Amino acid sequence: MKVPNIFAKPIGTDHPPAQIPQRQDHPAPRTGIKGTGPFSTNKFYSNFYLGNQASATYLFPYSVTWAGGNDSSSSWGLAISHVPAKQRVFGKPGEATGAARYYYSPVGIQSVSISAKELGPGTVLTTDNLTDTSVRVNLSPDGQGEPTIRFPLVQGSAFVTAEFHGGTPLIQTGIYFQTVTRSTQDPKHGVTKYKLHLNDDSVWRLYAYHTQGDALELNVVNHGLAQSTKPFYGIIQVAKDPGNGEALYDAASGAYPTGTQLSGSVDGKTGTYTFTFNKAGMKNSTLAMYALPHHVASFDDGTRGKTTDVQLDTTTKGIATAVLANSWTMVEDSLPVDIGFLPWVPNVGSVSALSPDTRTVIHNIARQEISQNMLQQSNQDSMYFSGKALAKFAQIVLAVHDILGDRTLARSGLEQLKIAFARFAENKQQYPLVYETAWGGVVSSASFQTGDAGVDFGNSYYNDHHFHYGYFILTAAVIGHLDHGWIAANKDYVNMLVRDVANPSTEDKHFPVFRAFDWYHGHSWAHGLFESADGKDQESSSEDTMHTYALKMWGTVSGDADLAARSNLMLAVQTRALQAYYLYTKDNTVQPAEFIGNKAAGILFENKIDHVTYFGTNIEYIQGIHMMPLLPHTPMVRTPEFVREEWETYFSNGRAEAVDGGWRGVLLANYATIDPRGAYAFFSQPDFDPGWLDGGASLTWYLCYSAGEFLHLPLFLLLTPFPS
């Protein structure tokens, strides 16, 4: 079925349900933000309104920082940096793999700053036009009147562009100029061009398009400052030249993006999505924008024909490629439309048939697990752990109903699950949710009540919402699947959670557009309202895809075809992006060769990747956080090739069996992708220890998951012996 423009309609526009109280305050101040909300909380530009507003913002391939008079150039403007791969810093090689534990790009290298003579110690930075892909940064001498400079910042911009309306430009550098040379021939009428050759031998191109008054005339004052001889009206654009970029930059100069419009459609298993860049400046100039590797790999023929050989390194996403086009279209031709609630095998599909003996084994386990106290286990002071508990029981009930076929037992478990879920739908949990209008979103009241910003992983500050709420949305999808009549009374509550993390439309005035998912990067960011020198980050790639899978299944059962189609497309995009940036097979050419031996990212920031977790350095933590929860879509993202390489690197030859606690179960369930027979043998052993199960996992589901894979995989794939 063809679904046109899956981003056009909002999920809802009503206020959050009446049981969710509203408040107007939030402990994180909206420093310098102009306009009315809702405001994005997890986007690339958050450092401009958090803390002292001085941490870097990562545009890819450039980063920009408000210099604030404190940098090496003594600038009060916006400092621009690009760090080539040769300057990356790598951690010591690990003993087990020889791979560097981390890598990052140095911060504080201010290559070129765009400022104005009028700016000084009283300079005020404000932001407006905040969207999911762009922001405008404004600098004024005292915060009064019109800004002296405006910077429209869009992800992937080939130029950093500054709008001047009568200010006197200053071009500064903390690296020092070797030469500042004005071109003898303007690239276009009204555009002046300069070559900035810095002391690190990098070359930057500066273009000045004057819309009134005189052309830009720079006077080199000293090795760190070039100053305009008079006020300037128009735009100044700066780009780093990798050595072959001059002709491209000449062609694209004078035009600049101010935002991105996202559109897309789905037709069967094929999905397309398009970035249409809002353009300002010269009408007849075409935009130059930098694409990340996963974009280039999925370009349609028309967009691929507009790629160039101009490339720049990025901090954590490989090499960016310049594209001369006002829009890009990407195609995903393997949407997971056939993945449903049941275990799924690539090239086979969803499976539910079990042998009589296998069914008996799992049935006996399911009777025990479904009788556990759902109400008690989900009654926690954390939305994250409560959601995991609910989703665990949802999968048990689902397996009993759809795989084991015991409708009576399933009905009993379903009623208990509904009661447990109702506590949250009625907002009667230990820390009820609250809708706050300061930023625009539904958050835990935990930080408001305790004063602790980090409680429940920072939910009140918008950390991890897609993880936390994803488990609830998944639970709701299972309940709705088993009892369609339940949906009507609970739809507004569940859709509220969906809107909080994945609202597709500006028509919804209560939530920002796509709080978590970043359509430029191809995955979500978990980092909320906390300043970070290394930019946004996300740890668990598997919980990221869990939230998308949950959206897909809720859209399916609730009758929201756009949500289901959008989520199928998101899952396909995530799969492509995660396999490039998070999960590394030995042939990965995107991430540094020094790092891919780690097999998984650990924590991926905009500026660094650290093979570690926030909660420990055990290898089962670092790898396992990218496995859990194990769901039907997991083999799509974590391919057999990847799982085999990771297993042989860290967990083969009995090493997985030496892992304590619930992580052992996570590892062995993941192992089902390459040896479901061995995984099933582990989970079905008579003396299985329940302590090997994570709090969000059940033996029932793991048995069904591994048995489904085992009974339907071709024999030639069942080659890896069970670890001894």
CSV table of C-alpha atoms in Angstrom, one decimal, residues 484 487 491 553-564:
chain,number,residue,atom,x,y,z
A,484,HIS,CA,-8.5,-4.2,20.2
A,487,ILE,CA,-7.2,0.9,22.5
A,491,LYS,CA,-5.1,5.9,22.9
A,553,MET,CA,3.7,-1.8,16.2
A,554,TRP,CA,1.5,0.8,18.0
A,555,GLY,CA,0.8,2.5,14.6
A,556,THR,CA,-0.2,-0.9,13.2
A,557,VAL,CA,-2.6,-1.9,16.0
A,558,SER,CA,-4.0,1.6,16.5
A,559,GLY,CA,-4.8,2.2,12.8
A,560,ASP,CA,-2.3,5.0,12.3
A,561,ALA,CA,-0.9,4.0,8.9
A,562,ASP,CA,1.4,7.1,8.7
A,563,LEU,CA,3.0,6.2,12.0
A,564,ALA,CA,3.5,2.6,11.0
